[in-house]
Amino acid sequence: MLTMQAMASPPTSAAAAGEKPANKPVKKAVKAKQDTPAMRQYKHFKQQHPGCVLFFRMGDFYEMFYEDAVLAHKAMGITLTQRTEGVPMAGVPYHSVEGYLRKMIQAGHRVAVCEQVEDAAQAKGVVKRDVTRVITPGTLTDESLLEEGAENPLAAIVYHHQEGSEGAQASLAWVELSTGAFNVATLDEAQAEDELARIAPSELLYCDTATGDAPMRIEHLKQQLGCSATGRPSWQFRIDEATDTLKAQYGVKQLSGFGFADDDPALTAAGAILQYLTETQRSGEEVSGTPKRLAHLRPPKRFARHEHLVIDQTSMRSLEIDRTLRTGQTEGALIGVFTGPSAPATAMGKRLLRQWLCYPLSDRGAIEQRQSVVQAMVDDSRFRRELRDAIDPVQDIERIAARLAVGRATPRDLVALGRSVAQARAVQDVLADRPNQSAYHDRAVELLKVLEPLAQTITDACIESPPAHLREGGLIADGHDAELDEARSLQRDSHAWLAQYQARLAEEHDLPHIKVGYNKVFGYYIELSAANKDKAPDSWSRKQTLKNAERFITQDLKEFEGKVLSAESRAVAREQALFAELCEQAANEMGSLHGFAHLVSELDVLGAFAERSTRARYVKPAIVDEPILQIEAGRHPVLDELLGDQFVPNDLVLGAGDLLLEKGNESDDQQSATSNQHPPSASLALITGPNMAGKSTYIRQAALITLLAHTGCFVPADSAIVGLTDRIFTRVGANDELHAGQSTFMVEMTETANICHHATERSLVILDEIGRGTSTLDGLSLAWAIAEHLAGNENKPGPRTLFATHYHEITTLAERLPSVTNLSVTVREWQDEIVFLHRIAPGAADRSYGIHVAKIAGLPDAVVTRANQLLADLAVSHESAKPKAATTAAPPPQLSLFTEYMPHPVMEKLSATDLNALSPIQAFDLIRQWRDELNEDNGS
Ligand code: ADP
């Protein structure tokens, strides 16, 4: 049941019931059952856009009816009223529609905006309307609907096999409509889903099922990605349809020019995306009459996974690269350290920064190229400052270009574009003075040839601060166009003419208080006060009677009105035509606009890297081919920022240890304790130490330094050598809560299985507390076996691995396996308290200090005391059972030894029993007694 709040005079009702609310009185008696022509129109468009909420323009409002009204009421908190009985209605004022659209999109809805496409005053019968835009979460282009520094990708996924099939593949396509970037890939299903996590789409398209329900795996993805999912008809995913759509879009006969065979399965997803885009962006073209064909959309590019360091979805989340696990915000995530003066200056730079952090490079040459620019800017602070000054005024030309391409650019967009591309000169000048920047300089010089004339054209034609829209003109500068100037001067002269006319009438008719005025509804008029109204000559016609005045019109004034009003509309029409011309001119330079956008955003991010590196004392890591990771005095980028001097830097040496000695000696004679005592080829470090000591921080820091090194950014350390890495794997506990519906242990094991299967010698693996989610013995055995597996052997070296664990027993592995080393976080005991030093030292920790940590966490004293007692008891039994393997490097310790617990009292009684002294009945009674004791202890 709906609860509707009937309003005495709802602000929407006038507009809803009639076409011209300002002129026509509202028709009171609308027949309940019969639809008005406007309502029939509404239903027609509603039917054409299933799944969309229809914003139906009526006068100064957008109205929603029936279920849409209820939905809008809930999503936007607007008043729900009734149009006629039983027809729920809600409306929003047209001038503030963007804010409401944003709310609808944020709530995951799709909206079709139906406009009046003819002047209501000229309309014969019902005003002509059409849907001019369909807005969905993934197809936004308007500035007001988009977040400035964040991308807003639309993705499509096509599974090529039934759910659960072995070795199944899936194709992905993703497009950033607001910039025109278009990518496709066919990958293993799991990889495809990993990539989706990295892409973080706002909307995901999938192939509709016969039942209309989304398949399970789509539901799962939707939940994981937190995006909206839209089912599309299956024919749109057919390969022949897809290739036809793509060929038509790019005006080509073959797709081979883009590197695709006609039957490439990846095209199915690309085709489906394109169909969706043409559908959602098409109506605007028809209305404006200029086919736009999404001209800014670049041809699909095949995503090459191997060109990037692969980060799967688990690692994406747990390394907190672009958002934190807990809050989902950038603050506290890796990207969050690039804020303030270290933030990119432009919105485009902010988006590219996320890209670069989520897609680090895997090619050494490409990384070093970025590093060389960062180095140049670190060395030369003037270069950095001048470059920032040059790109700071550049606005979001990527998105403006997209709006030009879909016909939604505003006068402000055009002027901002002109002003932005004019900066190409300044950018070129800054680069011209710098050695080793010829690649960027050459690009700037090329772009300048096109962009400078374009900037000039726009600047010459437009005023500096244009209006938000062109409804009343006001964009084109005086003196730019003769026709416009003429129409404008007519309007301007009208003031003088009116003043003269008023003076003439006053004198002629002896009416000193006569007034000649203008009103939007009634037009021009001569006004006499009620006292003087009889003095009006007969030639004047009465126009309007007010309480204290009478208004008239004369033939002269009527003619004048016609001239002025037509001049006004001529001026507006002329401005609109000139604006369209300028937009087209700009849109024709799409390639250069994109080129400049790329140039600016790349330099912007490199500048941010340099600024960050300078401010936070980052160093350039040496990138090498060997699978090593050697860090001297490394810091966690986020905690380093937060804790400042309080943060304790630490060393790390994984892989061929002598390398650091060699390279380190070149730059610095001081060798760290860790590297000196490290086995030369250990690839796996077991890190033990109390909770809260800094194990997680240390292993994450290694992963983040590796990642940063692959983006071309410098790293928080005194020196670093980073071997090229193909993937970063992580298994850390904090993720569990995110996997609804699966047990923590299952998630842990699934993720670890993935690591064991896919980690190569070139990977970096960080594992935090494996085996926690099961019994101690299970956990220990699993952790042990996993560590052994990842340690590899001579024939098959393992990945670089950092394995934080609270199972000290595993640390004996280092004695048997040369590829394993022990590290521990040092603590100092002081007056029964422990002090965390956060310093990593060689060797294993001797115990876990769990009870100390529990005490710090505020567990009641009685519980802590009892725990200490129990620990002492258990330690006695445990000590007697400890493996003796510690001093020998030979066979692996027998885990069964750990299972020898303190004997149960019943066992003691049994062994002390003298059987010869018992009768059968006494023996039976004793057995029953022991059984009862056992049952009691087991709680049954
Ligand atoms: P663990 O994994 O051993 O339980 P964490 O890595 O979560 O410990 O660290 C616990 C806290 O200790 C962190 O939140 C941080 O405040 C502090 N910490 C960790 N490493 C350092 C360090 N190197 N220098 C200073 N503080 C640190």
Short mmCIF file of C-alpha atoms in Angstrom, two decimals, residues 468-694:
data_model
loop_
_atom_site.label_atom_id
_atom_site.label_comp_id
_atom_site.label_asym_id
_atom_site.label_seq_id
_atom_site.Cartn_x
_atom_site.Cartn_y
_atom_site.Cartn_z
CA ALA A 468 26.36 27.87 -17.87
CA HIS A 469 23.99 27.44 -20.82
CA LEU A 470 23.05 29.21 -24.00
CA ARG A 471 19.33 29.68 -23.43
CA GLU A 472 19.79 33.45 -23.36
CA GLY A 473 23.09 33.64 -25.24
CA GLY A 474 25.98 35.56 -23.74
CA LEU A 475 28.96 33.46 -24.89
CA ILE A 476 30.19 35.11 -28.07
CA ALA A 477 32.22 38.29 -27.70
CA ASP A 478 31.12 41.55 -29.30
CA GLY A 479 32.81 42.26 -32.57
CA HIS A 480 33.26 38.62 -33.51
CA ASP A 481 30.26 38.20 -35.76
CA ALA A 482 28.53 41.00 -37.70
CA GLU A 483 25.11 39.36 -37.75
CA LEU A 484 25.16 38.85 -34.00
CA ASP A 485 26.41 42.38 -33.40
CA GLU A 486 23.54 43.80 -35.43
CA ALA A 487 20.90 41.86 -33.52
CA ARG A 488 22.51 42.82 -30.24
CA SER A 489 22.70 46.53 -31.05
CA LEU A 490 18.99 46.47 -31.83
CA GLN A 491 18.39 45.10 -28.36
CA ARG A 492 20.72 47.60 -26.77
CA ASP A 493 19.29 50.57 -28.69
CA SER A 494 15.88 49.56 -27.48
CA HIS A 495 16.55 51.09 -24.08
CA ALA A 496 17.29 54.47 -25.59
CA TRP A 497 14.27 54.20 -27.91
CA LEU A 498 11.97 53.36 -24.99
CA ALA A 499 13.24 56.29 -22.94
CA GLN A 500 12.68 58.64 -25.85
CA TYR A 501 9.26 57.19 -26.55
CA GLN A 502 8.23 57.60 -22.92
CA ALA A 503 9.37 61.24 -22.90
CA ARG A 504 7.52 61.90 -26.15
CA LEU A 505 4.24 60.45 -24.87
CA ALA A 506 4.55 62.33 -21.57
CA GLU A 507 4.94 65.57 -23.38
CA GLU A 508 2.35 64.96 -26.13
CA HIS A 509 -0.34 63.90 -23.70
CA ASP A 510 0.72 65.90 -20.69
CA LEU A 511 1.18 62.80 -18.58
CA PRO A 512 4.38 63.41 -16.56
CA HIS A 513 4.04 60.14 -14.61
CA ILE A 514 3.53 57.86 -17.60
CA LYS A 515 5.72 54.71 -17.61
CA VAL A 516 6.73 52.51 -20.51
CA GLY A 517 7.80 49.07 -19.35
CA TYR A 518 8.26 45.39 -20.17
CA ASN A 519 7.00 42.21 -18.59
CA LYS A 520 7.94 38.69 -19.66
CA VAL A 521 4.34 37.47 -19.91
CA PHE A 522 2.60 40.53 -21.34
CA GLY A 523 5.42 42.15 -23.26
CA TYR A 524 5.78 45.95 -23.66
CA TYR A 525 3.16 48.28 -22.18
CA ILE A 526 2.35 51.92 -21.32
CA GLU A 527 1.24 52.27 -17.74
CA LEU A 528 -1.02 55.00 -16.32
CA SER A 529 -2.02 55.28 -12.71
CA ALA A 530 -5.71 54.56 -11.98
CA ALA A 531 -6.24 58.30 -11.43
CA ASN A 532 -4.92 59.15 -14.92
CA LYS A 533 -6.31 56.23 -16.87
CA ASP A 534 -9.05 58.29 -18.51
CA LYS A 535 -6.43 60.55 -20.06
CA ALA A 536 -5.38 57.75 -22.43
CA PRO A 537 -6.13 58.67 -26.06
CA ASP A 538 -8.58 56.44 -27.97
CA SER A 539 -5.81 55.16 -30.21
CA TRP A 540 -4.28 53.26 -27.28
CA SER A 541 -5.63 49.75 -26.69
CA ARG A 542 -6.15 48.53 -23.16
CA LYS A 543 -3.92 45.57 -22.30
CA GLN A 544 -4.17 44.82 -18.58
CA THR A 545 -5.91 46.22 -15.50
CA LEU A 546 -4.02 46.27 -12.24
CA LYS A 547 -5.23 47.35 -8.82
CA ASN A 548 -3.81 50.88 -9.04
CA ALA A 549 -2.95 51.15 -12.68
CA GLU A 550 -4.04 50.52 -16.22
CA ARG A 551 -1.75 49.21 -18.96
CA PHE A 552 -2.01 50.04 -22.69
CA ILE A 553 -0.33 49.26 -25.95
CA THR A 554 0.05 51.38 -29.08
CA GLN A 555 0.71 50.44 -32.67
CA ASP A 556 4.22 51.96 -32.48
CA LEU A 557 5.02 49.99 -29.36
CA LYS A 558 3.71 46.76 -30.89
CA GLU A 559 5.96 47.17 -33.92
CA PHE A 560 8.88 47.96 -31.72
CA GLU A 561 8.16 44.88 -29.61
CA GLY A 562 8.15 42.62 -32.68
CA LYS A 563 11.50 44.00 -33.79
CA VAL A 564 13.15 43.70 -30.41
CA LEU A 565 11.88 40.24 -29.62
CA SER A 566 12.87 38.88 -32.98
CA ALA A 567 16.29 40.50 -32.59
CA GLU A 568 16.65 38.74 -29.29
CA SER A 569 15.75 35.33 -30.61
CA ARG A 570 17.88 35.95 -33.70
CA ALA A 571 20.82 36.76 -31.46
CA VAL A 572 20.35 33.62 -29.39
CA ALA A 573 19.95 31.44 -32.48
CA ARG A 574 23.06 32.96 -34.00
CA GLU A 575 25.04 32.35 -30.85
CA GLN A 576 23.91 28.78 -30.76
CA ALA A 577 25.00 28.26 -34.33
CA LEU A 578 28.39 29.84 -33.65
CA PHE A 579 28.79 27.73 -30.53
CA ALA A 580 27.98 24.55 -32.48
CA GLU A 581 30.55 25.54 -35.11
CA LEU A 582 33.24 26.11 -32.51
CA CYS A 583 32.41 22.81 -30.81
CA GLU A 584 32.70 21.01 -34.10
CA GLN A 585 36.01 22.67 -34.82
CA ALA A 586 37.30 21.54 -31.45
CA ALA A 587 35.85 18.03 -31.85
CA ASN A 588 37.67 17.71 -35.17
CA GLU A 589 40.93 17.92 -33.26
CA MET A 590 40.04 15.01 -30.99
CA GLY A 591 43.40 13.29 -31.54
CA SER A 592 45.34 16.35 -30.46
CA LEU A 593 43.05 16.95 -27.51
CA HIS A 594 43.66 13.41 -26.30
CA GLY A 595 47.36 13.79 -27.03
CA PHE A 596 47.58 16.91 -24.92
CA ALA A 597 45.49 15.34 -22.16
CA HIS A 598 47.94 12.42 -22.02
CA LEU A 599 51.00 14.63 -22.10
CA VAL A 600 49.69 16.81 -19.30
CA SER A 601 48.49 13.97 -17.11
CA GLU A 602 51.72 11.99 -17.47
CA LEU A 603 53.87 14.98 -16.60
CA ASP A 604 51.48 15.78 -13.79
CA VAL A 605 51.86 12.34 -12.18
CA LEU A 606 55.62 12.30 -12.71
CA GLY A 607 55.72 15.71 -11.05
CA ALA A 608 53.69 14.33 -8.14
CA PHE A 609 56.12 11.39 -7.86
CA ALA A 610 59.04 13.82 -7.82
CA GLU A 611 57.41 16.08 -5.26
CA ARG A 612 56.58 13.14 -3.02
CA SER A 613 60.06 11.69 -3.42
CA THR A 614 61.66 14.97 -2.47
CA ARG A 615 59.41 15.75 0.47
CA ALA A 616 59.47 12.25 1.97
CA ARG A 617 63.10 11.38 1.15
CA TYR A 618 62.35 8.59 -1.29
CA VAL A 619 65.18 7.12 -3.35
CA LYS A 620 65.36 5.80 -6.87
CA PRO A 621 65.30 2.01 -6.70
CA ALA A 622 67.63 0.08 -8.96
CA ILE A 623 65.49 -2.16 -11.17
CA VAL A 624 67.24 -5.42 -11.98
CA ASP A 625 66.32 -8.60 -13.81
CA GLU A 626 67.38 -10.95 -11.00
CA PRO A 627 64.58 -12.07 -8.69
CA ILE A 628 65.77 -10.19 -5.64
CA LEU A 629 64.42 -7.62 -3.26
CA GLN A 630 66.90 -5.71 -1.18
CA ILE A 631 65.87 -2.75 0.82
CA GLU A 632 67.96 -0.69 3.14
CA ALA A 633 66.09 1.23 5.83
CA GLY A 634 62.75 0.75 4.12
CA ARG A 635 59.63 2.46 5.41
CA HIS A 636 55.93 1.80 5.02
CA PRO A 637 54.77 4.68 2.80
CA VAL A 638 51.52 5.28 4.67
CA LEU A 639 52.72 4.76 8.25
CA ASP A 640 55.88 6.68 7.49
CA GLU A 641 53.71 9.66 6.60
CA LEU A 642 51.57 9.18 9.69
CA LEU A 643 54.26 8.49 12.28
CA GLY A 644 57.09 10.61 10.87
CA ASP A 645 60.25 10.16 12.94
CA GLN A 646 58.54 7.61 15.14
CA PHE A 647 58.56 5.11 12.32
CA VAL A 648 61.41 2.60 12.59
CA PRO A 649 62.97 1.81 9.19
CA ASN A 650 64.01 -1.77 8.47
CA ASP A 651 66.19 -3.66 6.04
CA LEU A 652 65.24 -6.60 3.89
CA VAL A 653 67.30 -8.92 1.76
CA LEU A 654 65.61 -11.55 -0.37
CA GLY A 655 67.25 -13.37 -3.23
CA ALA A 656 70.96 -13.26 -4.10
CA GLY A 657 72.22 -11.50 -1.00
CA ASP A 658 75.64 -10.55 -2.31
CA LEU A 659 74.09 -8.11 -4.73
CA LEU A 660 73.28 -5.64 -2.02
CA LEU A 661 76.78 -5.92 -0.73
CA GLU A 662 78.16 -5.06 -4.15
CA LYS A 663 75.70 -2.35 -5.05
CA GLY A 664 75.37 -1.09 -1.54
CA ASN A 665 79.11 -0.62 -1.24
CA GLU A 666 79.11 1.54 -4.33
CA SER A 667 76.87 4.09 -2.69
CA ASP A 668 77.32 3.55 0.99
CA ASP A 669 79.97 1.78 3.02
CA GLN A 670 77.68 1.20 5.93
CA GLN A 671 76.14 -2.22 5.81
CA SER A 672 73.03 -3.08 7.77
CA ALA A 673 73.05 -5.83 10.34
CA THR A 674 70.40 -7.79 8.49
CA SER A 675 72.14 -7.97 5.18
CA ASN A 676 75.48 -8.94 6.70
CA GLN A 677 74.10 -11.92 8.50
CA HIS A 678 71.78 -13.06 5.81
CA PRO A 679 72.20 -16.33 3.95
CA PRO A 680 73.21 -15.26 0.48
CA SER A 681 70.35 -16.84 -1.40
CA ALA A 682 67.38 -16.94 0.94
CA SER A 683 64.21 -16.22 -0.96
CA LEU A 684 61.83 -16.87 1.91
CA ALA A 685 61.93 -15.03 5.20
CA LEU A 686 59.97 -16.31 8.15
CA ILE A 687 59.08 -13.44 10.41
CA THR A 688 58.19 -14.21 13.99
CA GLY A 689 57.51 -11.92 16.88
CA PRO A 690 54.72 -10.83 19.16
CA ASN A 691 51.46 -9.52 17.88
CA MET A 692 51.50 -5.78 17.39
CA ALA A 693 55.26 -5.83 16.96
CA GLY A 694 55.16 -4.76 13.33
#
